PDB file of C-alpha atoms in Angstrom:
ATOM      1  CA  GLY A  27     145.269 175.045  43.338  1.00  0.00           C
ATOM      2  CA  ALA A  28     145.809 178.120  44.885  1.00  0.00           C
ATOM      3  CA  GLY A  29     143.834 179.191  47.763  1.00  0.00           C
ATOM      4  CA  VAL A  30     142.925 182.798  48.965  1.00  0.00           C
ATOM      5  CA  SER A  31     145.929 185.001  49.404  1.00  0.00           C
ATOM      6  CA  GLN A  32     146.086 188.225  51.325  1.00  0.00           C
ATOM      7  CA  THR A  33     148.698 190.974  51.238  1.00  0.00           C
ATOM      8  CA  PRO A  34     150.622 192.151  53.056  1.00  0.00           C
ATOM      9  CA  SER A  35     150.561 189.520  56.150  1.00  0.00           C
ATOM     10  CA  ASN A  36     151.568 192.252  58.439  1.00  0.00           C
ATOM     11  CA  LYS A  37     150.892 195.799  58.447  1.00  0.00           C
ATOM     12  CA  VAL A  38     152.338 198.428  61.211  1.00  0.00           C
ATOM     13  CA  THR A  39     151.030 201.850  60.491  1.00  0.00           C
ATOM     14  CA  GLU A  40     150.644 205.235  62.704  1.00  0.00           C
ATOM     15  CA  LYS A  41     147.576 206.768  63.712  1.00  0.00           C
ATOM     16  CA  GLY A  42     146.037 208.798  61.219  1.00  0.00           C
ATOM     17  CA  LYS A  43     147.476 207.143  58.292  1.00  0.00           C
ATOM     18  CA  TYR A  44     145.758 205.550  55.115  1.00  0.00           C
ATOM     19  CA  VAL A  45     146.245 201.830  54.635  1.00  0.00           C
ATOM     20  CA  GLU A  46     145.360 199.328  51.832  1.00  0.00           C
ATOM     21  CA  LEU A  47     144.715 195.677  52.462  1.00  0.00           C
ATOM     22  CA  ARG A  48     144.614 193.249  49.483  1.00  0.00           C
ATOM     23  CA  CYS A  49     142.819 190.027  48.920  1.00  0.00           C
ATOM     24  CA  ASP A  50     143.297 187.695  45.991  1.00  0.00           C
ATOM     25  CA  PRO A  51     140.311 185.202  46.016  1.00  0.00           C
ATOM     26  CA  ILE A  52     140.117 181.649  44.546  1.00  0.00           C
ATOM     27  CA  SER A  53     139.998 181.804  40.896  1.00  0.00           C
ATOM     28  CA  GLY A  54     136.210 181.615  39.825  1.00  0.00           C
ATOM     29  CA  HIS A  55     134.676 182.413  43.029  1.00  0.00           C
ATOM     30  CA  THR A  56     132.071 185.077  42.577  1.00  0.00           C
ATOM     31  CA  ALA A  57     131.456 185.821  46.289  1.00  0.00           C
ATOM     32  CA  LEU A  58     134.217 187.581  48.475  1.00  0.00           C
ATOM     33  CA  TYR A  59     133.953 188.541  52.111  1.00  0.00           C
ATOM     34  CA  TRP A  60     135.834 190.735  54.434  1.00  0.00           C
ATOM     35  CA  TYR A  61     136.001 189.947  58.270  1.00  0.00           C
ATOM     36  CA  ARG A  62     137.762 191.597  61.191  1.00  0.00           C
ATOM     37  CA  GLN A  63     139.076 189.413  64.092  1.00  0.00           C
ATOM     38  CA  SER A  64     140.057 191.233  67.373  1.00  0.00           C
ATOM     39  CA  LEU A  65     142.031 189.274  69.812  1.00  0.00           C
ATOM     40  CA  GLY A  66     140.208 186.676  71.575  1.00  0.00           C
ATOM     41  CA  GLN A  67     137.261 187.144  69.426  1.00  0.00           C
ATOM     42  CA  GLY A  68     135.479 185.416  66.424  1.00  0.00           C
ATOM     43  CA  PRO A  69     135.482 186.768  63.023  1.00  0.00           C
ATOM     44  CA  GLU A  70     133.008 189.890  62.627  1.00  0.00           C
ATOM     45  CA  PHE A  71     131.479 190.369  59.207  1.00  0.00           C
ATOM     46  CA  LEU A  72     132.485 193.693  57.173  1.00  0.00           C
ATOM     47  CA  ILE A  73     131.428 193.418  53.716  1.00  0.00           C
ATOM     48  CA  TYR A  74     130.161 190.961  51.134  1.00  0.00           C
ATOM     49  CA  PHE A  75     130.745 191.249  47.181  1.00  0.00           C
ATOM     50  CA  GLN A  76     128.891 189.327  44.505  1.00  0.00           C
ATOM     51  CA  GLY A  77     130.877 190.054  41.506  1.00  0.00           C
ATOM     52  CA  THR A  78     132.003 193.817  41.344  1.00  0.00           C
ATOM     53  CA  GLY A  79     129.363 194.935  43.571  1.00  0.00           C
ATOM     54  CA  ALA A  80     129.051 195.372  47.261  1.00  0.00           C
ATOM     55  CA  ALA A  81     125.838 193.275  48.086  1.00  0.00           C
ATOM     56  CA  ASP A  82     126.045 193.858  51.765  1.00  0.00           C
ATOM     57  CA  ASP A  83     128.125 196.373  53.449  1.00  0.00           C
ATOM     58  CA  SER A  84     126.559 196.624  56.740  1.00  0.00           C
ATOM     59  CA  GLY A  85     129.249 195.422  58.890  1.00  0.00           C
ATOM     60  CA  LEU A  86     131.636 198.341  57.846  1.00  0.00           C
ATOM     61  CA  PRO A  87     132.051 200.218  61.208  1.00  0.00           C
ATOM     62  CA  ASN A  88     132.113 203.768  59.796  1.00  0.00           C
ATOM     63  CA  ASP A  89     132.899 205.826  56.623  1.00  0.00           C
ATOM     64  CA  ARG A  90     136.587 205.324  57.157  1.00  0.00           C
ATOM     65  CA  PHE A  91     136.334 202.000  55.894  1.00  0.00           C
ATOM     66  CA  PHE A  92     135.674 201.238  52.089  1.00  0.00           C
ATOM     67  CA  ALA A  93     136.357 198.349  49.784  1.00  0.00           C
ATOM     68  CA  VAL A  94     136.424 197.956  46.237  1.00  0.00           C
ATOM     69  CA  ARG A  95     136.356 194.867  43.734  1.00  0.00           C
ATOM     70  CA  PRO A  96     136.613 196.519  40.368  1.00  0.00           C
ATOM     71  CA  GLU A  97     136.952 193.479  38.195  1.00  0.00           C
ATOM     72  CA  GLY A  98     135.077 191.001  40.097  1.00  0.00           C
ATOM     73  CA  SER A  99     138.375 189.303  41.380  1.00  0.00           C
ATOM     74  CA  VAL A 100     140.666 191.048  43.625  1.00  0.00           C
ATOM     75  CA  SER A 101     139.536 193.241  46.334  1.00  0.00           C
ATOM     76  CA  THR A 102     141.068 196.117  48.291  1.00  0.00           C
ATOM     77  CA  LEU A 103     139.923 197.073  51.748  1.00  0.00           C
ATOM     78  CA  LYS A 104     140.716 200.499  52.461  1.00  0.00           C
ATOM     79  CA  ILE A 105     140.978 202.314  55.922  1.00  0.00           C
ATOM     80  CA  GLN A 106     141.416 206.156  56.245  1.00  0.00           C
ATOM     81  CA  ARG A 107     142.475 208.089  59.233  1.00  0.00           C
ATOM     82  CA  THR A 108     143.544 204.818  61.045  1.00  0.00           C
ATOM     83  CA  GLU A 109     142.778 204.639  64.735  1.00  0.00           C
ATOM     84  CA  ARG A 110     144.434 202.220  67.451  1.00  0.00           C
ATOM     85  CA  GLY A 111     140.991 200.600  67.658  1.00  0.00           C
ATOM     86  CA  ASP A 112     141.341 199.366  64.076  1.00  0.00           C
ATOM     87  CA  SER A 113     144.170 197.004  65.237  1.00  0.00           C
ATOM     88  CA  ALA A 114     143.120 193.616  64.225  1.00  0.00           C
ATOM     89  CA  VAL A 115     143.395 190.814  61.937  1.00  0.00           C
ATOM     90  CA  TYR A 116     141.479 191.419  58.629  1.00  0.00           C
ATOM     91  CA  LEU A 117     140.276 188.009  57.002  1.00  0.00           C
ATOM     92  CA  CYS A 118     139.131 187.788  53.439  1.00  0.00           C
ATOM     93  CA  ALA A 119     137.005 184.863  52.226  1.00  0.00           C
ATOM     94  CA  SER A 120     135.711 183.498  49.027  1.00  0.00           C
ATOM     95  CA  SER A 121     133.041 181.143  47.770  1.00  0.00           C
ATOM     96  CA  PRO A 122     131.694 179.880  44.682  1.00  0.00           C
ATOM     97  CA  SER A 123     128.625 181.827  44.616  1.00  0.00           C
ATOM     98  CA  GLY A 124     127.418 182.791  48.225  1.00  0.00           C
ATOM     99  CA  SER A 125     124.510 181.575  49.551  1.00  0.00           C
ATOM    100  CA  TYR A 126     125.242 178.986  52.101  1.00  0.00           C
ATOM    101  CA  ASN A 127     128.326 177.567  50.336  1.00  0.00           C
ATOM    102  CA  GLU A 128     131.383 177.043  52.290  1.00  0.00           C
ATOM    103  CA  GLN A 129     133.592 180.230  52.344  1.00  0.00           C
ATOM    104  CA  PHE A 130     137.383 179.819  52.178  1.00  0.00           C
ATOM    105  CA  PHE A 131     139.560 181.915  54.238  1.00  0.00           C
ATOM    106  CA  GLY A 132     142.807 183.623  53.514  1.00  0.00           C
ATOM    107  CA  PRO A 133     145.607 183.822  56.249  1.00  0.00           C
ATOM    108  CA  GLY A 134     144.492 187.172  57.073  1.00  0.00           C
ATOM    109  CA  THR A 135     146.328 190.546  57.531  1.00  0.00           C
ATOM    110  CA  ARG A 136     147.446 191.546  60.880  1.00  0.00           C
ATOM    111  CA  LEU A 137     147.075 195.345  61.069  1.00  0.00           C
ATOM    112  CA  THR A 138     148.795 197.305  64.012  1.00  0.00           C
ATOM    113  CA  VAL A 139     148.067 200.986  64.505  1.00  0.00           C
ATOM    114  CA  LEU A 140     150.596 202.583  66.738  1.00  0.00           C
TER     115      LEU A 140
ATOM    116  CA  GLY B  28     119.575 188.671  64.028  1.00  0.00           C
ATOM    117  CA  ASN B  29     121.241 185.432  64.511  1.00  0.00           C
ATOM    118  CA  SER B  30     123.807 184.537  67.038  1.00  0.00           C
ATOM    119  CA  VAL B  31     126.172 181.995  68.446  1.00  0.00           C
ATOM    120  CA  THR B  32     127.224 181.192  71.891  1.00  0.00           C
ATOM    121  CA  GLN B  33     130.217 178.983  72.724  1.00  0.00           C
ATOM    122  CA  MET B  34     131.812 177.790  75.785  1.00  0.00           C
ATOM    123  CA  GLU B  35     134.734 179.701  76.962  1.00  0.00           C
ATOM    124  CA  GLY B  36     138.044 178.115  76.806  1.00  0.00           C
ATOM    125  CA  PRO B  37     140.638 177.179  77.104  1.00  0.00           C
ATOM    126  CA  VAL B  38     139.835 173.467  77.034  1.00  0.00           C
ATOM    127  CA  THR B  39     142.839 171.549  78.475  1.00  0.00           C
ATOM    128  CA  LEU B  40     142.800 167.867  77.876  1.00  0.00           C
ATOM    129  CA  SER B  41     145.337 164.889  77.724  1.00  0.00           C
ATOM    130  CA  GLU B  42     145.836 162.965  74.648  1.00  0.00           C
ATOM    131  CA  GLU B  43     143.117 160.403  73.920  1.00  0.00           C
ATOM    132  CA  ALA B  44     140.752 162.209  76.189  1.00  0.00           C
ATOM    133  CA  PHE B  45     136.836 162.832  75.175  1.00  0.00           C
ATOM    134  CA  LEU B  46     136.205 166.449  73.752  1.00  0.00           C
ATOM    135  CA  THR B  47     133.091 168.400  74.002  1.00  0.00           C
ATOM    136  CA  ILE B  48     132.803 171.958  72.820  1.00  0.00           C
ATOM    137  CA  ASN B  49     129.411 173.332  73.526  1.00  0.00           C
ATOM    138  CA  CYS B  50     127.662 175.689  70.957  1.00  0.00           C
ATOM    139  CA  THR B  51     124.019 177.022  71.087  1.00  0.00           C
ATOM    140  CA  TYR B  52     122.451 179.207  68.692  1.00  0.00           C
ATOM    141  CA  THR B  53     119.564 181.644  68.053  1.00  0.00           C
ATOM    142  CA  ALA B  54     118.233 181.924  64.414  1.00  0.00           C
ATOM    143  CA  THR B  55     115.358 182.915  62.180  1.00  0.00           C
ATOM    144  CA  GLY B  56     114.462 179.713  60.512  1.00  0.00           C
ATOM    145  CA  TYR B  57     116.809 176.668  60.247  1.00  0.00           C
ATOM    146  CA  PRO B  58     120.126 177.789  58.793  1.00  0.00           C
ATOM    147  CA  SER B  59     123.036 175.649  58.002  1.00  0.00           C
ATOM    148  CA  LEU B  60     125.566 175.317  60.996  1.00  0.00           C
ATOM    149  CA  PHE B  61     129.273 175.217  60.810  1.00  0.00           C
ATOM    150  CA  TRP B  62     132.489 174.303  62.712  1.00  0.00           C
ATOM    151  CA  TYR B  63     135.622 176.137  61.588  1.00  0.00           C
ATOM    152  CA  VAL B  64     138.985 175.346  62.923  1.00  0.00           C
ATOM    153  CA  GLN B  65     141.938 177.667  63.103  1.00  0.00           C
ATOM    154  CA  TYR B  66     145.363 175.908  63.730  1.00  0.00           C
ATOM    155  CA  PRO B  67     148.214 177.941  64.882  1.00  0.00           C
ATOM    156  CA  GLY B  68     149.671 180.070  62.138  1.00  0.00           C
ATOM    157  CA  GLU B  69     147.099 179.073  59.895  1.00  0.00           C
ATOM    158  CA  GLY B  70     143.865 180.457  58.383  1.00  0.00           C
ATOM    159  CA  LEU B  71     140.289 179.502  59.357  1.00  0.00           C
ATOM    160  CA  GLN B  72     139.124 176.235  57.618  1.00  0.00           C
ATOM    161  CA  LEU B  73     135.912 174.402  57.537  1.00  0.00           C
ATOM    162  CA  LEU B  74     135.830 171.349  59.699  1.00  0.00           C
ATOM    163  CA  LEU B  75     132.223 170.261  59.442  1.00  0.00           C
ATOM    164  CA  LYS B  76     128.870 171.429  58.671  1.00  0.00           C
ATOM    165  CA  ALA B  77     125.083 170.438  59.099  1.00  0.00           C
ATOM    166  CA  THR B  78     122.414 171.629  56.494  1.00  0.00           C
ATOM    167  CA  LYS B  79     119.193 170.700  58.331  1.00  0.00           C
ATOM    168  CA  ALA B  80     117.806 169.599  61.662  1.00  0.00           C
ATOM    169  CA  ASP B  81     118.947 166.023  62.879  1.00  0.00           C
ATOM    170  CA  ASP B  82     121.869 166.165  60.466  1.00  0.00           C
ATOM    171  CA  LYS B  83     125.470 164.979  61.574  1.00  0.00           C
ATOM    172  CA  GLY B  84     128.367 166.571  60.426  1.00  0.00           C
ATOM    173  CA  SER B  85     131.689 164.689  60.664  1.00  0.00           C
ATOM    174  CA  ASN B  86     135.269 165.136  59.651  1.00  0.00           C
ATOM    175  CA  LYS B  87     138.684 163.973  61.053  1.00  0.00           C
ATOM    176  CA  GLY B  88     137.035 162.210  63.819  1.00  0.00           C
ATOM    177  CA  PHE B  89     134.874 165.154  64.810  1.00  0.00           C
ATOM    178  CA  GLU B  90     131.154 165.027  64.910  1.00  0.00           C
ATOM    179  CA  ALA B  91     128.333 167.436  65.648  1.00  0.00           C
ATOM    180  CA  THR B  92     124.653 167.065  65.303  1.00  0.00           C
ATOM    181  CA  TYR B  93     122.067 169.713  64.588  1.00  0.00           C
ATOM    182  CA  ARG B  94     119.608 169.763  67.276  1.00  0.00           C
ATOM    183  CA  LYS B  95     116.581 171.835  66.720  1.00  0.00           C
ATOM    184  CA  GLU B  96     114.886 171.065  70.022  1.00  0.00           C
ATOM    185  CA  THR B  97     117.863 172.405  71.979  1.00  0.00           C
ATOM    186  CA  THR B  98     119.060 174.835  69.267  1.00  0.00           C
ATOM    187  CA  SER B  99     122.706 173.219  69.633  1.00  0.00           C
ATOM    188  CA  PHE B 100     125.481 172.048  67.697  1.00  0.00           C
ATOM    189  CA  HIS B 101     127.981 170.593  70.049  1.00  0.00           C
ATOM    190  CA  LEU B 102     131.265 169.448  68.703  1.00  0.00           C
ATOM    191  CA  GLU B 103     132.421 166.170  70.093  1.00  0.00           C
ATOM    192  CA  LYS B 104     135.403 163.731  69.331  1.00  0.00           C
ATOM    193  CA  GLY B 105     136.131 160.683  71.020  1.00  0.00           C
ATOM    194  CA  SER B 106     139.910 160.577  71.432  1.00  0.00           C
ATOM    195  CA  VAL B 107     141.799 164.065  70.828  1.00  0.00           C
ATOM    196  CA  GLN B 108     145.279 164.284  69.556  1.00  0.00           C
ATOM    197  CA  VAL B 109     148.022 166.781  70.123  1.00  0.00           C
ATOM    198  CA  SER B 110     147.684 167.689  66.762  1.00  0.00           C
ATOM    199  CA  ASP B 111     143.926 168.802  67.307  1.00  0.00           C
ATOM    200  CA  SER B 112     145.164 171.731  69.410  1.00  0.00           C
ATOM    201  CA  ALA B 113     143.718 174.844  67.730  1.00  0.00           C
ATOM    202  CA  VAL B 114     140.761 177.255  68.147  1.00  0.00           C
ATOM    203  CA  TYR B 115     137.446 175.946  67.132  1.00  0.00           C
ATOM    204  CA  PHE B 116     134.735 178.502  66.010  1.00  0.00           C
ATOM    205  CA  CYS B 117     130.986 177.674  65.894  1.00  0.00           C
ATOM    206  CA  ALA B 118     129.154 179.562  63.019  1.00  0.00           C
ATOM    207  CA  LEU B 119     125.885 180.025  61.302  1.00  0.00           C
ATOM    208  CA  PRO B 120     125.071 182.415  58.302  1.00  0.00           C
ATOM    209  CA  GLU B 121     122.804 185.169  58.245  1.00  0.00           C
ATOM    210  CA  ASN B 122     120.753 186.683  55.112  1.00  0.00           C
ATOM    211  CA  THR B 123     122.366 183.919  53.057  1.00  0.00           C
ATOM    212  CA  ASP B 124     125.737 185.493  52.847  1.00  0.00           C
ATOM    213  CA  LYS B 125     127.809 186.627  56.028  1.00  0.00           C
ATOM    214  CA  LEU B 126     128.753 184.145  58.490  1.00  0.00           C
ATOM    215  CA  ILE B 127     127.981 184.844  62.258  1.00  0.00           C
ATOM    216  CA  PHE B 128     130.755 183.314  64.597  1.00  0.00           C
ATOM    217  CA  GLY B 129     130.941 182.409  68.157  1.00  0.00           C
ATOM    218  CA  THR B 130     133.952 184.009  70.275  1.00  0.00           C
ATOM    219  CA  GLY B 131     135.977 180.479  69.736  1.00  0.00           C
ATOM    220  CA  THR B 132     137.116 177.975  72.136  1.00  0.00           C
ATOM    221  CA  ARG B 133     140.922 177.144  72.093  1.00  0.00           C
ATOM    222  CA  LEU B 134     141.582 173.496  72.874  1.00  0.00           C
ATOM    223  CA  GLN B 135     145.073 172.478  74.239  1.00  0.00           C
ATOM    224  CA  VAL B 136     145.977 168.825  73.944  1.00  0.00           C
ATOM    225  CA  PHE B 137     148.975 167.337  75.929  1.00  0.00           C
ATOM    226  CA  PRO B 138     150.783 164.249  75.427  1.00  0.00           C
TER     227      PRO B 138
END
């Protein structure tokens, strides 16, 4: 079956612009996660959805970052007024129900802010 | 909060050599422990896991034992192949949802 997909695979933008990154989880997975991976580092947690609601958004670095999952499936990570420090690979993962289940990762979106 | 410390890479080995990648953790309670692998050009995928103390996770010839006494979960393989070249991440959950990852260890295997 299809795995987690993310679009676009690469995004180049200019400082100050707005970007949206999309994640399509595995069908039927109720838990969805966003992580950010900087060069040479492990993924860092951003936000976790259980269904439509954000159950834990403690990893969002500031109020420029926002994520939604309006129908409990596809999720969009939105970044306003991008900064060069936002450049990273943004990873999405899903799992059947959260709570220690294996997380299945997408290929990521590489964001470059010039 | 929970944390993970991994040995720094890159680890460079010849084919058929023995591999150890060290991982130690700090955690509240006894969470499950994971090794994820990221092959070149691919997404992260679960390699193996252990859910309680003294459990041994294994997959594709890799093994790791959950050692409560030493708070460790070292990854081992008896004979590495060129196709094992990848970045390996040790991870554990926090608050039953998010995963906390180590910084990753790059393994390069040469024929």
